[in-house]
Amino acid sequence: MHYKDNIAYPPLLSRPTVYLPVLAAVFAALWWFRAGDGALGRLVLGLVPGAEGDALNLATAACVTMLVGFNIFVVMRLPLRQQVWLVWAELAALILLFFYSFDLSFAFIQRKIGFLITQGLVTTLYISAVSIVIATVLALIGAIAKLSSNGIAQGIAHFYTSLFRGLPLLMQIYMIYLGLPQLGYVVDAVPTGIAALSLCYGAYMTEIFRAGIESIPKGQWEAARALGMRPVSVMTRIILPQSMRVIIPPTGNQFISMLKDSSLVSVVGVWELMYLARTQGQTEFRHIEMMVTASLIYWLMSIVLELAQKRIETHFNKAATR
Amino acid sequence: MTSAQDSAPPAIQITGLNKWYGLLQVLHDVNLTVTQGERLVICGPSGSGKSTLIRTVNALEGFQSGEIKVAGLRLTREPAVVEEIRRRVGMVFQQFNLFPHLTVLENCALPLRLVRGLSAAEARDRTMHYLSKVRIPEQAAKYPAQLSGGQQQRVAIARAVAMQPEVMLFDEPTSALDPEMVKEVLDVMVALADEGMTMAVVTHEMGFARQVADRVIFMDAGRIVEQGPPTTFFTAPRSDRTKAFLRQVLH
């Protein structure tokens, strides 16, 4: 909890005036969207054999609502941390069940997943990691240029963020891969992907870095300058370490987003994760297997990034939280 | 002294200083000389230009005409000159401006290493010496947010004095403090004055002015209206504006 409060409000869901309307809303939604017509209805048929149509729909809505109600009742009695984990795990299980319901051929997945990882995941990670580094450098340069008193630097930086935030990433990839050869410069597919991702995300992150730097009070700069510190030292030792607290959460967002946008590079034939997922599935008409597998791999990678972001945030928060 | 003249140059010499923010003139033809070892207190209503005046001395504020010399060196906008002047002049701010991501020790030691070129061990030793002087050596490992306002301001003083400047500027050092913490900061400043540090202090603490100042300056609307030793300044102010101001701050 970020803001501590010493008034002991009863948990919202423990109040009947909240709990019952929530359940009523769940029931109404299930009934309205005819939950009984689908998989949930088929499950409920085991309890009320022979029901069909409106009766089955009503029974399904009632059963699921009771299940949700019981679940809330149990979870409410756990300590906070366990609540968070349990709810997370329950929702994750639902998503996996959803995928499972696609009637996937696990034998096929098992046969292909090795290649998907050694070729696809490795390429995706390589492109993303290199792009993340370059984009961070570009963003730092862009932010400092925007805050500088150098008109040329400001002009370039403003045009850069405008162009690369404004054009679709797909178009940027085509411009590099198909456009530059018109001028006689041929760029390979992987460097194209890295260049496009770096330039695009560097432009977004320029704004994040600029806002982060501007969030540090002027007094910090003045104090360091009055002590005789050089501008570069003030930036690297005083301003940037403090602005990291502001910069890191949105930057984590960008990294996760970039990881998935790296799939756009497949349009120029790079064998990254999404490209392989599509082509490997095509040969045997097992598209969904490969898509689900690739999606879960993306999700796992972004969970790793989330955890890394959390650790870095904690590191830069240490002075503020003590 | 750095100069080989017969008599040492004044610590600060300001002549004919004018400053505008756009059309608003905030400093009008200010002339002021602070001699070596002098303790100067500058007071005046808010917006009178007193903070702006001392901030021009170490080039935190620019000015349009006039001249400022610090220990004989004329302040220009050239980086080498400004850096040299900032090495000669220490400053303490109203809002402390400690670096919140660094410990107390690092706050003082980092500039010593970067600006004075001290080794880590030398910087730590010198920091601890000055933290002892402001009587908080035991807080060296803490972060600024863990200290009281008075303790933070004492660290800020130690940080500036550890650079061993020739002149110390104080910009309302006690204005952001709770009343019970004002004294601990003033005590440190009195001790510093007793050691012979040249000081220019913008403050409303008239008790401090009486006790420590060699000279008190009253500014209003960007001009030096009146100045004199504290005895005459407080007992026999000449201008009506000074009298009105003193009535407000003394009662």
mmCIF file of N, CA, C and O in Angstrom, chain A residues 123-211:
data_model
loop_
_atom_site.group_PDB
_atom_site.id
_atom_site.type_symbol
_atom_site.label_atom_id
_atom_site.label_comp_id
_atom_site.label_asym_id
_atom_site.label_seq_id
_atom_site.Cartn_x
_atom_site.Cartn_y
_atom_site.Cartn_z
ATOM 1 N N THR A 123 16.755 -15.073 -31.407
ATOM 2 C CA THR A 123 16.781 -13.912 -32.307
ATOM 3 C C THR A 123 16.005 -12.743 -31.703
ATOM 4 O O THR A 123 16.469 -11.595 -31.709
ATOM 5 N N THR A 124 14.813 -13.034 -31.169
ATOM 6 C CA THR A 124 14.016 -11.978 -30.547
ATOM 7 C C THR A 124 14.780 -11.307 -29.410
ATOM 8 O O THR A 124 14.835 -10.074 -29.311
ATOM 9 N N LEU A 125 15.389 -12.148 -28.555
ATOM 10 C CA LEU A 125 16.132 -11.585 -27.418
ATOM 11 C C LEU A 125 17.316 -10.756 -27.908
ATOM 12 O O LEU A 125 17.585 -9.680 -27.383
ATOM 13 N N TYR A 126 18.002 -11.267 -28.936
ATOM 14 C CA TYR A 126 19.169 -10.563 -29.454
ATOM 15 C C TYR A 126 18.764 -9.193 -29.994
ATOM 16 O O TYR A 126 19.346 -8.164 -29.621
ATOM 17 N N ILE A 127 17.720 -9.196 -30.851
ATOM 18 C CA ILE A 127 17.272 -7.928 -31.439
ATOM 19 C C ILE A 127 16.805 -6.964 -30.354
ATOM 20 O O ILE A 127 17.171 -5.785 -30.337
ATOM 21 N N SER A 128 16.010 -7.486 -29.408
ATOM 22 C CA SER A 128 15.469 -6.603 -28.360
ATOM 23 C C SER A 128 16.578 -6.060 -27.479
ATOM 24 O O SER A 128 16.595 -4.873 -27.160
ATOM 25 N N ALA A 129 17.501 -6.940 -27.070
ATOM 26 C CA ALA A 129 18.539 -6.503 -26.130
ATOM 27 C C ALA A 129 19.407 -5.418 -26.762
ATOM 28 O O ALA A 129 19.668 -4.374 -26.148
ATOM 29 N N VAL A 130 19.824 -5.650 -28.013
ATOM 30 C CA VAL A 130 20.670 -4.651 -28.679
ATOM 31 C C VAL A 130 19.881 -3.346 -28.844
ATOM 32 O O VAL A 130 20.389 -2.252 -28.591
ATOM 33 N N SER A 131 18.597 -3.482 -29.248
ATOM 34 C CA SER A 131 17.784 -2.278 -29.454
ATOM 35 C C SER A 131 17.573 -1.510 -28.154
ATOM 36 O O SER A 131 17.547 -0.278 -28.145
ATOM 37 N N ILE A 132 17.393 -2.259 -27.054
ATOM 38 C CA ILE A 132 17.188 -1.593 -25.760
ATOM 39 C C ILE A 132 18.395 -0.723 -25.419
ATOM 40 O O ILE A 132 18.265 0.429 -25.009
ATOM 41 N N VAL A 133 19.583 -1.294 -25.635
ATOM 42 C CA VAL A 133 20.802 -0.538 -25.305
ATOM 43 C C VAL A 133 20.899 0.713 -26.186
ATOM 44 O O VAL A 133 21.100 1.828 -25.687
ATOM 45 N N ILE A 134 20.719 0.513 -27.510
ATOM 46 C CA ILE A 134 20.861 1.662 -28.420
ATOM 47 C C ILE A 134 19.769 2.706 -28.133
ATOM 48 O O ILE A 134 20.038 3.905 -28.095
ATOM 49 N N ALA A 135 18.528 2.225 -27.908
ATOM 50 C CA ALA A 135 17.435 3.167 -27.650
ATOM 51 C C ALA A 135 17.706 3.990 -26.393
ATOM 52 O O ALA A 135 17.423 5.189 -26.350
ATOM 53 N N THR A 136 18.276 3.341 -25.360
ATOM 54 C CA THR A 136 18.577 4.075 -24.126
ATOM 55 C C THR A 136 19.602 5.172 -24.386
ATOM 56 O O THR A 136 19.455 6.303 -23.903
ATOM 57 N N VAL A 137 20.627 4.819 -25.165
ATOM 58 C CA VAL A 137 21.657 5.823 -25.483
ATOM 59 C C VAL A 137 21.032 6.973 -26.285
ATOM 60 O O VAL A 137 21.244 8.152 -25.983
ATOM 61 N N LEU A 138 20.233 6.611 -27.318
ATOM 62 C CA LEU A 138 19.571 7.647 -28.124
ATOM 63 C C LEU A 138 18.696 8.538 -27.253
ATOM 64 O O LEU A 138 18.672 9.763 -27.406
ATOM 65 N N ALA A 139 17.953 7.907 -26.323
ATOM 66 C CA ALA A 139 17.029 8.668 -25.476
ATOM 67 C C ALA A 139 17.791 9.654 -24.595
ATOM 68 O O ALA A 139 17.378 10.804 -24.421
ATOM 69 N N LEU A 140 18.920 9.198 -24.056
ATOM 70 C CA LEU A 140 19.719 10.067 -23.196
ATOM 71 C C LEU A 140 20.238 11.257 -23.996
ATOM 72 O O LEU A 140 20.132 12.414 -23.562
ATOM 73 N N ILE A 141 20.775 10.956 -25.183
ATOM 74 C CA ILE A 141 21.281 12.044 -26.030
ATOM 75 C C ILE A 141 20.134 12.975 -26.415
ATOM 76 O O ILE A 141 20.254 14.201 -26.342
ATOM 77 N N GLY A 142 18.989 12.383 -26.825
ATOM 78 C CA GLY A 142 17.845 13.191 -27.242
ATOM 79 C C GLY A 142 17.354 14.104 -26.137
ATOM 80 O O GLY A 142 17.076 15.289 -26.352
ATOM 81 N N ALA A 143 17.254 13.550 -24.907
ATOM 82 C CA ALA A 143 16.739 14.343 -23.785
ATOM 83 C C ALA A 143 17.686 15.495 -23.474
ATOM 84 O O ALA A 143 17.260 16.634 -23.270
ATOM 85 N N ILE A 144 18.986 15.201 -23.447
ATOM 86 C CA ILE A 144 19.954 16.252 -23.130
ATOM 87 C C ILE A 144 19.960 17.303 -24.237
ATOM 88 O O ILE A 144 20.048 18.502 -23.975
ATOM 89 N N ALA A 145 19.813 16.850 -25.485
ATOM 90 C CA ALA A 145 19.752 17.799 -26.601
ATOM 91 C C ALA A 145 18.545 18.719 -26.456
ATOM 92 O O ALA A 145 18.640 19.932 -26.648
ATOM 93 N N LYS A 146 17.389 18.123 -26.080
ATOM 94 C CA LYS A 146 16.185 18.947 -25.943
ATOM 95 C C LYS A 146 16.318 19.972 -24.828
ATOM 96 O O LYS A 146 15.719 21.037 -24.873
ATOM 97 N N LEU A 147 17.081 19.625 -23.783
ATOM 98 C CA LEU A 147 17.215 20.533 -22.645
ATOM 99 C C LEU A 147 18.422 21.448 -22.805
ATOM 100 O O LEU A 147 18.684 22.281 -21.952
ATOM 101 N N SER A 148 19.162 21.301 -23.904
ATOM 102 C CA SER A 148 20.381 22.096 -24.079
ATOM 103 C C SER A 148 20.041 23.479 -24.608
ATOM 104 O O SER A 148 18.895 23.777 -24.938
ATOM 105 N N SER A 149 21.058 24.316 -24.703
ATOM 106 C CA SER A 149 20.851 25.644 -25.265
ATOM 107 C C SER A 149 21.392 25.689 -26.691
ATOM 108 O O SER A 149 21.626 26.752 -27.240
ATOM 109 N N ASN A 150 21.603 24.508 -27.276
ATOM 110 C CA ASN A 150 22.143 24.411 -28.629
ATOM 111 C C ASN A 150 20.989 24.244 -29.621
ATOM 112 O O ASN A 150 20.289 23.237 -29.608
ATOM 113 N N GLY A 151 20.797 25.259 -30.464
ATOM 114 C CA GLY A 151 19.658 25.258 -31.373
ATOM 115 C C GLY A 151 19.670 24.103 -32.359
ATOM 116 O O GLY A 151 18.627 23.506 -32.652
ATOM 117 N N ILE A 152 20.854 23.742 -32.847
ATOM 118 C CA ILE A 152 20.945 22.644 -33.813
ATOM 119 C C ILE A 152 20.551 21.336 -33.125
ATOM 120 O O ILE A 152 19.743 20.557 -33.649
ATOM 121 N N ALA A 153 21.108 21.123 -31.950
ATOM 122 C CA ALA A 153 20.797 19.897 -31.211
ATOM 123 C C ALA A 153 19.303 19.818 -30.904
ATOM 124 O O ALA A 153 18.664 18.777 -31.091
ATOM 125 N N GLN A 154 18.720 20.954 -30.454
ATOM 126 C CA GLN A 154 17.285 20.970 -30.159
ATOM 127 C C GLN A 154 16.462 20.667 -31.399
ATOM 128 O O GLN A 154 15.504 19.884 -31.354
ATOM 129 N N GLY A 155 16.854 21.292 -32.522
ATOM 130 C CA GLY A 155 16.121 21.083 -33.769
ATOM 131 C C GLY A 155 16.134 19.627 -34.180
ATOM 132 O O GLY A 155 15.093 19.041 -34.510
ATOM 133 N N ILE A 156 17.326 19.013 -34.143
ATOM 134 C CA ILE A 156 17.436 17.603 -34.518
ATOM 135 C C ILE A 156 16.583 16.754 -33.575
ATOM 136 O O ILE A 156 15.819 15.889 -34.006
ATOM 137 N N ALA A 157 16.686 17.026 -32.277
ATOM 138 C CA ALA A 157 15.980 16.199 -31.298
ATOM 139 C C ALA A 157 14.467 16.326 -31.460
ATOM 140 O O ALA A 157 13.733 15.335 -31.393
ATOM 141 N N HIS A 158 13.994 17.551 -31.687
ATOM 142 C CA HIS A 158 12.546 17.732 -31.852
ATOM 143 C C HIS A 158 12.048 17.023 -33.103
ATOM 144 O O HIS A 158 11.006 16.367 -33.096
ATOM 145 N N PHE A 159 12.824 17.147 -34.212
ATOM 146 C CA PHE A 159 12.412 16.480 -35.444
ATOM 147 C C PHE A 159 12.444 14.965 -35.247
ATOM 148 O O PHE A 159 11.529 14.252 -35.662
ATOM 149 N N TYR A 160 13.475 14.499 -34.590
ATOM 150 C CA TYR A 160 13.641 13.055 -34.377
ATOM 151 C C TYR A 160 12.458 12.466 -33.613
ATOM 152 O O TYR A 160 11.848 11.489 -34.050
ATOM 153 N N THR A 161 12.105 13.085 -32.484
ATOM 154 C CA THR A 161 10.993 12.518 -31.706
ATOM 155 C C THR A 161 9.687 12.639 -32.474
ATOM 156 O O THR A 161 8.848 11.747 -32.417
ATOM 157 N N SER A 162 9.528 13.740 -33.201
ATOM 158 C CA SER A 162 8.291 13.912 -33.947
ATOM 159 C C SER A 162 8.160 12.838 -35.032
ATOM 160 O O SER A 162 7.130 12.170 -35.144
ATOM 161 N N LEU A 163 9.219 12.635 -35.818
ATOM 162 C CA LEU A 163 9.151 11.690 -36.934
ATOM 163 C C LEU A 163 8.982 10.253 -36.441
ATOM 164 O O LEU A 163 8.087 9.533 -36.891
ATOM 165 N N PHE A 164 9.818 9.843 -35.508
ATOM 166 C CA PHE A 164 9.827 8.430 -35.146
ATOM 167 C C PHE A 164 8.737 8.055 -34.154
ATOM 168 O O PHE A 164 8.446 6.892 -33.962
ATOM 169 N N ARG A 165 8.118 9.045 -33.523
ATOM 170 C CA ARG A 165 6.910 8.722 -32.759
ATOM 171 C C ARG A 165 5.692 8.792 -33.673
ATOM 172 O O ARG A 165 4.678 8.179 -33.414
ATOM 173 N N GLY A 166 5.828 9.569 -34.738
ATOM 174 C CA GLY A 166 4.672 9.820 -35.589
ATOM 175 C C GLY A 166 4.449 8.763 -36.657
ATOM 176 O O GLY A 166 3.303 8.467 -36.997
ATOM 177 N N LEU A 167 5.539 8.188 -37.201
ATOM 178 C CA LEU A 167 5.366 7.197 -38.265
ATOM 179 C C LEU A 167 5.114 5.825 -37.651
ATOM 180 O O LEU A 167 5.703 5.490 -36.634
ATOM 181 N N PRO A 168 4.263 5.018 -38.291
ATOM 182 C CA PRO A 168 4.089 3.645 -37.812
ATOM 183 C C PRO A 168 5.417 2.897 -37.866
ATOM 184 O O PRO A 168 6.197 3.090 -38.812
ATOM 185 N N LEU A 169 5.648 2.050 -36.868
ATOM 186 C CA LEU A 169 6.906 1.300 -36.804
ATOM 187 C C LEU A 169 7.109 0.465 -38.060
ATOM 188 O O LEU A 169 8.219 0.351 -38.587
ATOM 189 N N LEU A 170 5.994 -0.084 -38.577
ATOM 190 C CA LEU A 170 6.075 -0.903 -39.780
ATOM 191 C C LEU A 170 6.669 -0.091 -40.930
ATOM 192 O O LEU A 170 7.527 -0.568 -41.680
ATOM 193 N N MET A 171 6.207 1.157 -41.055
ATOM 194 C CA MET A 171 6.691 2.029 -42.115
ATOM 195 C C MET A 171 8.186 2.317 -41.930
ATOM 196 O O MET A 171 8.944 2.382 -42.900
ATOM 197 N N GLN A 172 8.597 2.477 -40.675
ATOM 198 C CA GLN A 172 10.017 2.742 -40.418
ATOM 199 C C GLN A 172 10.868 1.563 -40.877
ATOM 200 O O GLN A 172 11.956 1.733 -41.443
ATOM 201 N N ILE A 173 10.355 0.340 -40.626
ATOM 202 C CA ILE A 173 11.093 -0.847 -41.052
ATOM 203 C C ILE A 173 11.200 -0.868 -42.582
ATOM 204 O O ILE A 173 12.289 -1.090 -43.136
ATOM 205 N N TYR A 174 10.090 -0.584 -43.264
ATOM 206 C CA TYR A 174 10.123 -0.574 -44.727
ATOM 207 C C TYR A 174 11.051 0.513 -45.253
ATOM 208 O O TYR A 174 11.760 0.328 -46.231
ATOM 209 N N MET A 175 11.013 1.673 -44.605
ATOM 210 C CA MET A 175 11.864 2.784 -45.068
ATOM 211 C C MET A 175 13.334 2.380 -45.053
ATOM 212 O O MET A 175 14.101 2.725 -45.959
ATOM 213 N N ILE A 176 13.721 1.649 -43.997
ATOM 214 C CA ILE A 176 15.132 1.262 -43.902
ATOM 215 C C ILE A 176 15.441 0.103 -44.844
ATOM 216 O O ILE A 176 16.439 0.109 -45.564
ATOM 217 N N TYR A 177 14.523 -0.875 -44.883
ATOM 218 C CA TYR A 177 14.813 -2.102 -45.625
ATOM 219 C C TYR A 177 14.612 -1.936 -47.125
ATOM 220 O O TYR A 177 15.373 -2.459 -47.928
ATOM 221 N N LEU A 178 13.551 -1.205 -47.495
ATOM 222 C CA LEU A 178 13.231 -1.051 -48.923
ATOM 223 C C LEU A 178 13.593 0.328 -49.451
ATOM 224 O O LEU A 178 13.848 0.495 -50.644
ATOM 225 N N GLY A 179 13.601 1.324 -48.568
ATOM 226 C CA GLY A 179 13.843 2.694 -49.013
ATOM 227 C C GLY A 179 15.318 2.991 -49.200
ATOM 228 O O GLY A 179 15.726 3.514 -50.239
ATOM 229 N N LEU A 180 16.136 2.627 -48.223
ATOM 230 C CA LEU A 180 17.568 2.951 -48.306
ATOM 231 C C LEU A 180 18.240 2.334 -49.537
ATOM 232 O O LEU A 180 19.096 2.979 -50.140
ATOM 233 N N PRO A 181 17.872 1.094 -49.948
ATOM 234 C CA PRO A 181 18.492 0.558 -51.174
ATOM 235 C C PRO A 181 18.274 1.454 -52.379
ATOM 236 O O PRO A 181 19.098 1.448 -53.305
ATOM 237 N N GLN A 182 17.195 2.245 -52.401
ATOM 238 C CA GLN A 182 16.972 3.188 -53.499
ATOM 239 C C GLN A 182 18.125 4.183 -53.596
ATOM 240 O O GLN A 182 18.419 4.703 -54.659
ATOM 241 N N LEU A 183 18.729 4.471 -52.452
ATOM 242 C CA LEU A 183 19.867 5.397 -52.437
ATOM 243 C C LEU A 183 21.182 4.641 -52.620
ATOM 244 O O LEU A 183 22.249 5.241 -52.591
ATOM 245 N N GLY A 184 21.068 3.333 -52.757
ATOM 246 C CA GLY A 184 22.280 2.554 -52.957
ATOM 247 C C GLY A 184 22.868 1.956 -51.688
ATOM 248 O O GLY A 184 23.978 1.432 -51.708
ATOM 249 N N TYR A 185 22.119 2.062 -50.569
ATOM 250 C CA TYR A 185 22.620 1.487 -49.313
ATOM 251 C C TYR A 185 21.724 0.315 -48.940
ATOM 252 O O TYR A 185 20.576 0.508 -48.562
ATOM 253 N N VAL A 186 22.253 -0.897 -49.033
ATOM 254 C CA VAL A 186 21.456 -2.078 -48.710
ATOM 255 C C VAL A 186 21.720 -2.481 -47.260
ATOM 256 O O VAL A 186 22.879 -2.610 -46.849
ATOM 257 N N VAL A 187 20.652 -2.588 -46.493
ATOM 258 C CA VAL A 187 20.781 -2.966 -45.082
ATOM 259 C C VAL A 187 20.157 -4.350 -44.909
ATOM 260 O O VAL A 187 19.067 -4.608 -45.418
ATOM 261 N N ASP A 188 20.845 -5.236 -44.199
ATOM 262 C CA ASP A 188 20.317 -6.583 -43.977
ATOM 263 C C ASP A 188 19.093 -6.548 -43.072
ATOM 264 O O ASP A 188 18.821 -5.535 -42.417
ATOM 265 N N ALA A 189 18.418 -7.675 -42.995
ATOM 266 C CA ALA A 189 17.150 -7.716 -42.272
ATOM 267 C C ALA A 189 17.320 -7.469 -40.765
ATOM 268 O O ALA A 189 16.615 -6.641 -40.185
ATOM 269 N N VAL A 190 18.257 -8.167 -40.143
ATOM 270 C CA VAL A 190 18.406 -8.016 -38.685
ATOM 271 C C VAL A 190 18.859 -6.604 -38.304
ATOM 272 O O VAL A 190 18.261 -5.979 -37.425
ATOM 273 N N PRO A 191 19.892 -6.071 -38.968
ATOM 274 C CA PRO A 191 20.251 -4.669 -38.669
ATOM 275 C C PRO A 191 19.089 -3.713 -38.914
ATOM 276 O O PRO A 191 18.925 -2.742 -38.178
ATOM 277 N N THR A 192 18.282 -3.992 -39.941
ATOM 278 C CA THR A 192 17.100 -3.153 -40.178
ATOM 279 C C THR A 192 16.190 -3.158 -38.956
ATOM 280 O O THR A 192 15.763 -2.104 -38.470
ATOM 281 N N GLY A 193 15.925 -4.368 -38.467
ATOM 282 C CA GLY A 193 15.045 -4.491 -37.300
ATOM 283 C C GLY A 193 15.604 -3.747 -36.110
ATOM 284 O O GLY A 193 14.894 -2.985 -35.429
ATOM 285 N N ILE A 194 16.883 -3.936 -35.854
ATOM 286 C CA ILE A 194 17.514 -3.272 -34.713
ATOM 287 C C ILE A 194 17.461 -1.751 -34.882
ATOM 288 O O ILE A 194 17.114 -1.019 -33.947
ATOM 289 N N ALA A 195 17.758 -1.276 -36.104
ATOM 290 C CA ALA A 195 17.764 0.169 -36.335
ATOM 291 C C ALA A 195 16.368 0.747 -36.125
ATOM 292 O O ALA A 195 16.201 1.762 -35.431
ATOM 293 N N ALA A 196 15.355 0.088 -36.708
ATOM 294 C CA ALA A 196 13.996 0.629 -36.605
ATOM 295 C C ALA A 196 13.515 0.638 -35.151
ATOM 296 O O ALA A 196 12.976 1.638 -34.665
ATOM 297 N N LEU A 197 13.724 -0.482 -34.455
ATOM 298 C CA LEU A 197 13.275 -0.541 -33.052
ATOM 299 C C LEU A 197 14.012 0.487 -32.200
ATOM 300 O O LEU A 197 13.415 1.165 -31.365
ATOM 301 N N SER A 198 15.336 0.596 -32.415
ATOM 302 C CA SER A 198 16.120 1.543 -31.603
ATOM 303 C C SER A 198 15.638 2.967 -31.837
ATOM 304 O O SER A 198 15.432 3.729 -30.890
ATOM 305 N N LEU A 199 15.476 3.328 -33.115
ATOM 306 C CA LEU A 199 15.090 4.702 -33.425
ATOM 307 C C LEU A 199 13.695 5.004 -32.886
ATOM 308 O O LEU A 199 13.466 6.052 -32.277
ATOM 309 N N CYS A 200 12.761 4.074 -33.079
ATOM 310 C CA CYS A 200 11.386 4.312 -32.647
ATOM 311 C C CYS A 200 11.306 4.416 -31.127
ATOM 312 O O CYS A 200 10.772 5.384 -30.585
ATOM 313 N N TYR A 201 11.877 3.418 -30.443
ATOM 314 C CA TYR A 201 11.772 3.440 -28.985
ATOM 315 C C TYR A 201 12.669 4.504 -28.367
ATOM 316 O O TYR A 201 12.350 5.060 -27.311
ATOM 317 N N GLY A 202 13.779 4.809 -29.039
ATOM 318 C CA GLY A 202 14.613 5.908 -28.567
ATOM 319 C C GLY A 202 13.832 7.212 -28.545
ATOM 320 O O GLY A 202 13.995 8.046 -27.653
ATOM 321 N N ALA A 203 12.938 7.384 -29.543
ATOM 322 C CA ALA A 203 12.144 8.616 -29.617
ATOM 323 C C ALA A 203 11.160 8.695 -28.449
ATOM 324 O O ALA A 203 11.050 9.728 -27.786
ATOM 325 N N TYR A 204 10.453 7.579 -28.181
ATOM 326 C CA TYR A 204 9.535 7.588 -27.034
ATOM 327 C C TYR A 204 10.290 7.823 -25.729
ATOM 328 O O TYR A 204 9.881 8.596 -24.867
ATOM 329 N N MET A 205 11.444 7.123 -25.615
ATOM 330 C CA MET A 205 12.170 7.204 -24.342
ATOM 331 C C MET A 205 12.844 8.566 -24.154
ATOM 332 O O MET A 205 13.105 8.978 -23.024
ATOM 333 N N THR A 206 13.117 9.266 -25.274
ATOM 334 C CA THR A 206 13.638 10.628 -25.146
ATOM 335 C C THR A 206 12.699 11.470 -24.282
ATOM 336 O O THR A 206 13.137 12.199 -23.377
ATOM 337 N N GLU A 207 11.408 11.335 -24.552
ATOM 338 C CA GLU A 207 10.424 12.117 -23.791
ATOM 339 C C GLU A 207 10.374 11.670 -22.339
ATOM 340 O O GLU A 207 10.221 12.485 -21.426
ATOM 341 N N ILE A 208 10.514 10.354 -22.114
ATOM 342 C CA ILE A 208 10.521 9.845 -20.732
ATOM 343 C C ILE A 208 11.733 10.404 -19.978
ATOM 344 O O ILE A 208 11.623 10.888 -18.850
ATOM 345 N N PHE A 209 12.881 10.360 -20.622
ATOM 346 C CA PHE A 209 14.109 10.844 -19.981
ATOM 347 C C PHE A 209 14.019 12.357 -19.731
ATOM 348 O O PHE A 209 14.416 12.845 -18.678
ATOM 349 N N ARG A 210 13.494 13.080 -20.729
ATOM 350 C CA ARG A 210 13.387 14.535 -20.561
ATOM 351 C C ARG A 210 12.504 14.866 -19.360
ATOM 352 O O ARG A 210 12.865 15.668 -18.502
ATOM 353 N N ALA A 211 11.342 14.207 -19.290
ATOM 354 C CA ALA A 211 10.441 14.480 -18.169
ATOM 355 C C ALA A 211 11.102 14.094 -16.844
ATOM 356 O O ALA A 211 10.953 14.793 -15.843
#
